[in-house]
Coordinates of C-alpha atoms in Angstrom, one line a residue:
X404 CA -184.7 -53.6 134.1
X405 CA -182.6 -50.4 134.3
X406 CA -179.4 -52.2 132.7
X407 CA -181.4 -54.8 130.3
X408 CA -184.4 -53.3 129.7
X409 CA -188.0 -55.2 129.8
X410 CA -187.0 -59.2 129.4
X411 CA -190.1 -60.3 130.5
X412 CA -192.1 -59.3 127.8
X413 CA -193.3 -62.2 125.7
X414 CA -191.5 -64.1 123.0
X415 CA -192.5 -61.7 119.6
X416 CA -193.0 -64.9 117.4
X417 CA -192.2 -65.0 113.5
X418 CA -192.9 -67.9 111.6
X419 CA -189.7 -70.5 111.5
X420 CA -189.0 -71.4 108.0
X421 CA -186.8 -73.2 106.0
X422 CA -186.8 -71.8 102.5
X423 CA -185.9 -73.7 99.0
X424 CA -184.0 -72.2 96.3
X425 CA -183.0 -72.8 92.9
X426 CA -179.7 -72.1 91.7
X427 CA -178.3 -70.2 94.7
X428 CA -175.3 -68.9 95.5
X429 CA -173.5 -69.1 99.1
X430 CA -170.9 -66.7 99.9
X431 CA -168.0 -66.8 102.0
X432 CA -168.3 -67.1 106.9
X433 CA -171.3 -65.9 106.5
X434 CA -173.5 -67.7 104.2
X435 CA -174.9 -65.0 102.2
X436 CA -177.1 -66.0 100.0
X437 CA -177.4 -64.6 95.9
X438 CA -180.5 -66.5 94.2
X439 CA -182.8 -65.5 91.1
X440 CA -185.7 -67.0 92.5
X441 CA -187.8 -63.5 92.9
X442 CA -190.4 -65.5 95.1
X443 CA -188.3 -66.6 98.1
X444 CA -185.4 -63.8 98.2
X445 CA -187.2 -60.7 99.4
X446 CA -188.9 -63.2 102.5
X447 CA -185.3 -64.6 103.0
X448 CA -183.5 -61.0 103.0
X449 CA -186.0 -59.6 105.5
X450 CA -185.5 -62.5 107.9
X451 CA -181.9 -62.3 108.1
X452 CA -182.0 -58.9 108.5
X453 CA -183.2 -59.7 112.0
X454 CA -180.1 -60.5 113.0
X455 CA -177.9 -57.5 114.2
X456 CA -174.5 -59.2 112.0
X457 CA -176.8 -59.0 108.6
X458 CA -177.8 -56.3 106.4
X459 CA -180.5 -56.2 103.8
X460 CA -179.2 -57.5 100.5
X461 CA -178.8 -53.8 98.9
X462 CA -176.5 -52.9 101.7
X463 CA -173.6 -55.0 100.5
X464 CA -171.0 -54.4 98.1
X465 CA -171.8 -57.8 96.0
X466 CA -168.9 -56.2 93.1
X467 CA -166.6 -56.1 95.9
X468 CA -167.1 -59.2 97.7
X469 CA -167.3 -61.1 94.3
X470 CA -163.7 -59.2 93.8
X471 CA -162.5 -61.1 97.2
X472 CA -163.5 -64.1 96.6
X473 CA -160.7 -66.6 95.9
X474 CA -162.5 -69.9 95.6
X475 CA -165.4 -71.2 93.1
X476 CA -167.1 -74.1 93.7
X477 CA -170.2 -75.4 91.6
X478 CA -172.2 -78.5 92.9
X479 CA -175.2 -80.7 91.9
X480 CA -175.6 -81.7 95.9
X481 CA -178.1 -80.0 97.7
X482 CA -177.1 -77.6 100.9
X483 CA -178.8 -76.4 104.0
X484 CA -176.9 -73.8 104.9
X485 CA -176.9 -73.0 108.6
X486 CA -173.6 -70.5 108.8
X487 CA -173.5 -66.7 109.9
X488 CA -170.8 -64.7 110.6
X489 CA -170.5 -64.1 114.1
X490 CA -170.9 -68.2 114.5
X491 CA -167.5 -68.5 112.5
X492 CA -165.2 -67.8 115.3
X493 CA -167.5 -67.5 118.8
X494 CA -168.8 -70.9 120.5
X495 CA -172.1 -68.4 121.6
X496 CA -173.2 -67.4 118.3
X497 CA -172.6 -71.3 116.9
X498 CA -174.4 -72.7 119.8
X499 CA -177.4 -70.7 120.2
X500 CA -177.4 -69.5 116.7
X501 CA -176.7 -72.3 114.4
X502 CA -177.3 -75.5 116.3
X503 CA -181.2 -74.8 116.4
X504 CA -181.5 -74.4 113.0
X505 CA -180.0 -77.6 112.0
X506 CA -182.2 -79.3 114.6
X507 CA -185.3 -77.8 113.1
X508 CA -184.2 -78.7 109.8
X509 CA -183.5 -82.2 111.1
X510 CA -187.1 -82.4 112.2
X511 CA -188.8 -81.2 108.9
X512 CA -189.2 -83.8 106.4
X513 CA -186.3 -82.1 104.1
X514 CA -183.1 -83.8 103.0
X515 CA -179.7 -82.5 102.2
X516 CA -176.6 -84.2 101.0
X517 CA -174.2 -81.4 103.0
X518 CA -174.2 -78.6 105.9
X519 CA -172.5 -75.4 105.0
X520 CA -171.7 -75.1 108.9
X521 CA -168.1 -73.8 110.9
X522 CA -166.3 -77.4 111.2
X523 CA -162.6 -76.8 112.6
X524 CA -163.0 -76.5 116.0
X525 CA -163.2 -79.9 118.2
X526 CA -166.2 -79.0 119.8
X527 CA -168.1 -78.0 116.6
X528 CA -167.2 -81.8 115.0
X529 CA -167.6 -83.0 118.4
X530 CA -171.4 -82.0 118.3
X531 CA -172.3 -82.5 115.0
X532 CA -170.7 -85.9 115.6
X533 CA -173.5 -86.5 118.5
X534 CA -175.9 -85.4 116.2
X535 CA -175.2 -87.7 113.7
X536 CA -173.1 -85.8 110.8
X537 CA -169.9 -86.6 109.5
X538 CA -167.2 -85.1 108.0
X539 CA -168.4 -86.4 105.1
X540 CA -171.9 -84.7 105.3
X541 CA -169.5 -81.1 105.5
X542 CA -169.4 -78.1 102.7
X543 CA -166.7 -76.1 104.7
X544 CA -167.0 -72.9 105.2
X545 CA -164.5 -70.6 104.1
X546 CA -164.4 -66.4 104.4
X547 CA -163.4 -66.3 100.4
X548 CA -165.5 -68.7 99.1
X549 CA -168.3 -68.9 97.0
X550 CA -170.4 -72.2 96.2
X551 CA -173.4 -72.3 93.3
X552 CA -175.6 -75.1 93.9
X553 CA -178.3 -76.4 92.2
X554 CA -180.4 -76.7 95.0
X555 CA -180.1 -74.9 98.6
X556 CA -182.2 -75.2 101.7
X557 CA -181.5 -72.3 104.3
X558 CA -183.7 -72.5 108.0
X559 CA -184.8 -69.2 109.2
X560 CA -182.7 -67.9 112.2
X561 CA -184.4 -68.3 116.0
X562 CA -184.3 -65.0 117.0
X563 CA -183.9 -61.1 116.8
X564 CA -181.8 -58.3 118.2
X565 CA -182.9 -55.2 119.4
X566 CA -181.1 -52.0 120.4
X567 CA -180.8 -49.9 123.6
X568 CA -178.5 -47.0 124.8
X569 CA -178.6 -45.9 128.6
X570 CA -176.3 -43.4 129.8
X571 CA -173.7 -46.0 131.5
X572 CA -173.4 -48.7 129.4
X573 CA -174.3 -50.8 125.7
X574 CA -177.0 -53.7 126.5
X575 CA -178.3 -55.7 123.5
X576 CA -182.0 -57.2 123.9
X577 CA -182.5 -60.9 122.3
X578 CA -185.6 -62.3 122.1
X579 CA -184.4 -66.4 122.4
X580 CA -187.4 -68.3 121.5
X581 CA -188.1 -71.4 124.4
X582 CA -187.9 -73.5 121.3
X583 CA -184.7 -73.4 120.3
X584 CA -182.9 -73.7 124.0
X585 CA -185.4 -77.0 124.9
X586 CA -184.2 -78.8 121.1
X587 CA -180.1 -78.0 122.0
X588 CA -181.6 -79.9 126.2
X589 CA -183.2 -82.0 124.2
X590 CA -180.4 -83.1 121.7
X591 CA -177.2 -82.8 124.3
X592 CA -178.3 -83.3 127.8
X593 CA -177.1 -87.0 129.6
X594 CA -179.7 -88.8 130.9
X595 CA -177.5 -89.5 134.2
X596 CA -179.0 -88.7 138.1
X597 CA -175.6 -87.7 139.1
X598 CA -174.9 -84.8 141.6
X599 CA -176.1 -81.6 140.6
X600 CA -174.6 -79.7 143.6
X601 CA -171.2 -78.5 141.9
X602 CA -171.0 -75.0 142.2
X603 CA -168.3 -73.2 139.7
X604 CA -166.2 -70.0 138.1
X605 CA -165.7 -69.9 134.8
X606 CA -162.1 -68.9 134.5
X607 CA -161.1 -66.8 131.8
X608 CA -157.4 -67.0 132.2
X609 CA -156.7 -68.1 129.1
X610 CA -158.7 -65.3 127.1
X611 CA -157.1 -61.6 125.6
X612 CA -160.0 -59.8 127.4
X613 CA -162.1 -59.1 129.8
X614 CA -160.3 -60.7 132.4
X615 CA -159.6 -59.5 136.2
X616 CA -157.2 -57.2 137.1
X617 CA -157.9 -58.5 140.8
X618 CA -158.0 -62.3 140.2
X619 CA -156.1 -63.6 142.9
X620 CA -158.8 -61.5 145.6
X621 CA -161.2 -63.4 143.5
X622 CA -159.4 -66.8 144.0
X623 CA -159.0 -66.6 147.5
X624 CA -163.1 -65.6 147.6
X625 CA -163.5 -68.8 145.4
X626 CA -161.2 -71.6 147.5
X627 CA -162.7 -70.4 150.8
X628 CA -166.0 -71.3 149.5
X629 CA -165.2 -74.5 147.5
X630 CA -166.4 -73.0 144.3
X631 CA -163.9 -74.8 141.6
X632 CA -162.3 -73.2 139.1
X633 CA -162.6 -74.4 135.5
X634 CA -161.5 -73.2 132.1
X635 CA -163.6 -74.5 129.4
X636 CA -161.1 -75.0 126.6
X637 CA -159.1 -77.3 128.5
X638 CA -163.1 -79.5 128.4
X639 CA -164.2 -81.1 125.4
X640 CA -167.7 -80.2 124.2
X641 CA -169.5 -83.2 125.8
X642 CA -167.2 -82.5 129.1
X643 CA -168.7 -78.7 129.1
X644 CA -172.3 -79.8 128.9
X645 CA -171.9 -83.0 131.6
X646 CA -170.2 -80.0 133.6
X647 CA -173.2 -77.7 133.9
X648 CA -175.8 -80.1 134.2
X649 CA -174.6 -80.8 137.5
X650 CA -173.9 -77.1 138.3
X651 CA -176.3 -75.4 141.0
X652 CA -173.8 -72.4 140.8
X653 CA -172.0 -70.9 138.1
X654 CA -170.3 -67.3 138.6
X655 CA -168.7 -66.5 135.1
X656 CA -167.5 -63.0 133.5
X657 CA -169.1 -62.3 130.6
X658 CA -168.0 -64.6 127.5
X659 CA -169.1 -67.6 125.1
X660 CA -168.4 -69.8 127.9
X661 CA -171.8 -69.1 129.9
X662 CA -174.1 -70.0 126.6
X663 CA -173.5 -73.8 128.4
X664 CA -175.9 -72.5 131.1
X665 CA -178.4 -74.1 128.6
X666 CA -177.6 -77.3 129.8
X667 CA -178.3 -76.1 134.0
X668 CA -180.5 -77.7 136.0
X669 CA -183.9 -76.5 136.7
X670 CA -183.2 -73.0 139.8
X671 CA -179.4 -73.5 139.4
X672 CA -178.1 -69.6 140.0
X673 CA -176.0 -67.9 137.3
X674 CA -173.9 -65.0 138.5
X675 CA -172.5 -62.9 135.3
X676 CA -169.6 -60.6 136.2
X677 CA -169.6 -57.3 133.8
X678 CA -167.0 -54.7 133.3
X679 CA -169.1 -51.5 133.3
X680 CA -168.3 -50.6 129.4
X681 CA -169.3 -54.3 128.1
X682 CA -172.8 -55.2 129.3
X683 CA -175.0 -57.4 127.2
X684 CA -178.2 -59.3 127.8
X685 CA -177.8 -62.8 126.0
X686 CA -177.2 -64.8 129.3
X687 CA -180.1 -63.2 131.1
X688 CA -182.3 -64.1 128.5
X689 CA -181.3 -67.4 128.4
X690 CA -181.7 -67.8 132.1
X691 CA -185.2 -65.9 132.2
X692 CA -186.3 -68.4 129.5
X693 CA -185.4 -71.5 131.4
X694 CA -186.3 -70.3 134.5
X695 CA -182.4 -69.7 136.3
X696 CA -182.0 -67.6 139.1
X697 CA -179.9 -65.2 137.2
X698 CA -178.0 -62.4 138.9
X699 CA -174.9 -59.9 138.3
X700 CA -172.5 -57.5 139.3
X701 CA -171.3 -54.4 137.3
X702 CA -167.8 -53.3 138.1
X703 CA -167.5 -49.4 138.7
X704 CA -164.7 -49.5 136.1
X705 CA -164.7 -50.3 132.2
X706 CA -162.2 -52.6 130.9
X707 CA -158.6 -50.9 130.6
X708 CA -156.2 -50.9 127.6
X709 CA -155.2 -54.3 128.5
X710 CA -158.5 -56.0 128.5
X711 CA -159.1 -56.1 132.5
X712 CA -161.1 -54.8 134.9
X713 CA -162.0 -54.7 139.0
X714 CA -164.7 -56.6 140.8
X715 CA -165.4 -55.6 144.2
X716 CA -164.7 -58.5 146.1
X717 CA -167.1 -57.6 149.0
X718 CA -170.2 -58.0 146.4
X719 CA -169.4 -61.3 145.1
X720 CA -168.3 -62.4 149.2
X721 CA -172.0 -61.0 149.8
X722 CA -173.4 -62.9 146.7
X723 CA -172.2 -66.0 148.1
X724 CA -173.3 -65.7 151.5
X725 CA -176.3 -65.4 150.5
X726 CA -177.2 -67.5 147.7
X727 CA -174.7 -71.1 148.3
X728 CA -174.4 -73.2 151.1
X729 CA -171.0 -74.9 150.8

């Protein structure tokens, strides 16, 4: 509680919507949205506001984005548009953040012709592919861009940020509804009785940051115990999720990667490694919510000038010891 703050407290609900308008406009990664309809926009400027990424619709410089914009596009199809920034370029933010709304919108009795959703990474087609959208079905999204279309539907997000300071470190409190985290079980798990014994590191090798400065400590730690090394770019999207639901162990530094502990098995343990400048509580929550036994460790250093930082390899020995049986 001293490094997350409360995350037991109870879900603080908001009702989910999915809001129509007229005539909108959609600009640019993060699918801000310029209407006239006076009834819906106030409502719609308040909810995304929720989100730590989004500002209230007097805080941005609509002159100077219009002056960026590069591309116009004007269409009589209808849009749901489930993009926001941060899900642009981080598998997290597009997983927990996105995903959820298009399966709430896919349960509501609305219909679109297109998704203005992130579509150039293999695991984002890959998904959307399971979930029954084409490229066909895409309005990609683009940072300079700017669509007007004649009608627009645009789901509420699932959750809200909130903000605390302690004296060590930077932690970020989400409130994840249950909701959105049983639809992406729901939609992705395999419905397979296979081992679900594997116990793994997530291996951030091939990533400019946050990394360990003491790795091969950490690898000797890992092979003595049998815990398998994997890095999850090498895995396709249906790979990664097939790979945790089988995981009663997963020991990861903080990163996108651990958003797949969505798809754990019910008591599988999650051990999140944290540089002690970069601590954030997205993965507890997650784990809280579905009932993971979630623990970490804190490096006494912050991360250097080259991204890296030390884990005591006596805590994550003791960790293991007492919390896997090989």
């Amino acid at each position: 509680e001293k490094i997350f703050g409360n995350l037991n407290t109870e879900y603080i609900d908001f009702d989910i919507k999915i809001y129509e308008l007229k005539e909108a406009f959609i600009y640019g990664s993060c699918g801000l949205i310029l209407t006239r309809d006076e009834n819906n926009i106030p409502a719609l400027v308040e909810e995304f506001s929720k989100i730590c990424y989004a500002k209230p619709l007097k805080e941005h410089d609509i002159n100077g984005e219009q002056k960026a914009i590069t591309l116009i596009k004007k269409t009589n199809k209808t849009i749901c548009v489930l993009a926001c920034n941060p899900a642009y370029r981080n598998y997290y933010h597009w997983l927990i953040e996105c995903i959820p709304r298009l399966l709430m919108f896919k349960e509501s009795n609305f219909k679109t012709d297109l998704y203005y959703i992130p579509y150039t990474r293999n695991y984002e087609k890959e998904a959307l592919e399971i979930l029954g959208i084409n490229s066909e079905q895409i309005e990609e999204v683009k940072t300079m861009k700017c669509i007007s279309a004649k009608k627009t539907f645009v789901p509420t997000l699932p959750y809200q940020y909130y903000f605390r300071q302690n004296s060590d470190s930077y932690s970020d409190i989400v409130d994840i509804p249950l909701w959105s985290l049983q639809a992406l079980r729901k939609a992705f798990l395999p419905n397979n009785n296979e081992n679900k014994n594997k116990a793994i590191y997530i291996d951030r090798s091939d990533a400019n940051t946050r990394v360990l400065d003491n790795q091969k400590e950490i690898d000797l730690i890992l092979e003595n115990n049998n815990i398998e090394k994997i890095i999850l770019s090498n895995l396709s999207f249906k790979e990664q999720v097939n790979l945790f639901s089988q995981a009663s162990l997963i020991i990861g530094i903080h990163g996108a990667g651990l958003s797949n502990i969505v798809f754990c098995p019910n008591n599988a343990k999650v051990l999140e490694l944290f540089p002690k400048n970069f601590i954030h509580s997205y993965y507890a929550t997650i784990a809280l919510k579905l009932k993971l036994k979630y623990d970490f460790i804190i490096s006494n250093n912050n991360l250097n000038k080259k991204g890296m930082f030390y884990i005591q390899p006596k805590k994550l020995q003791k960790y293991i010891n007492e919390n896997y049986q090989k």
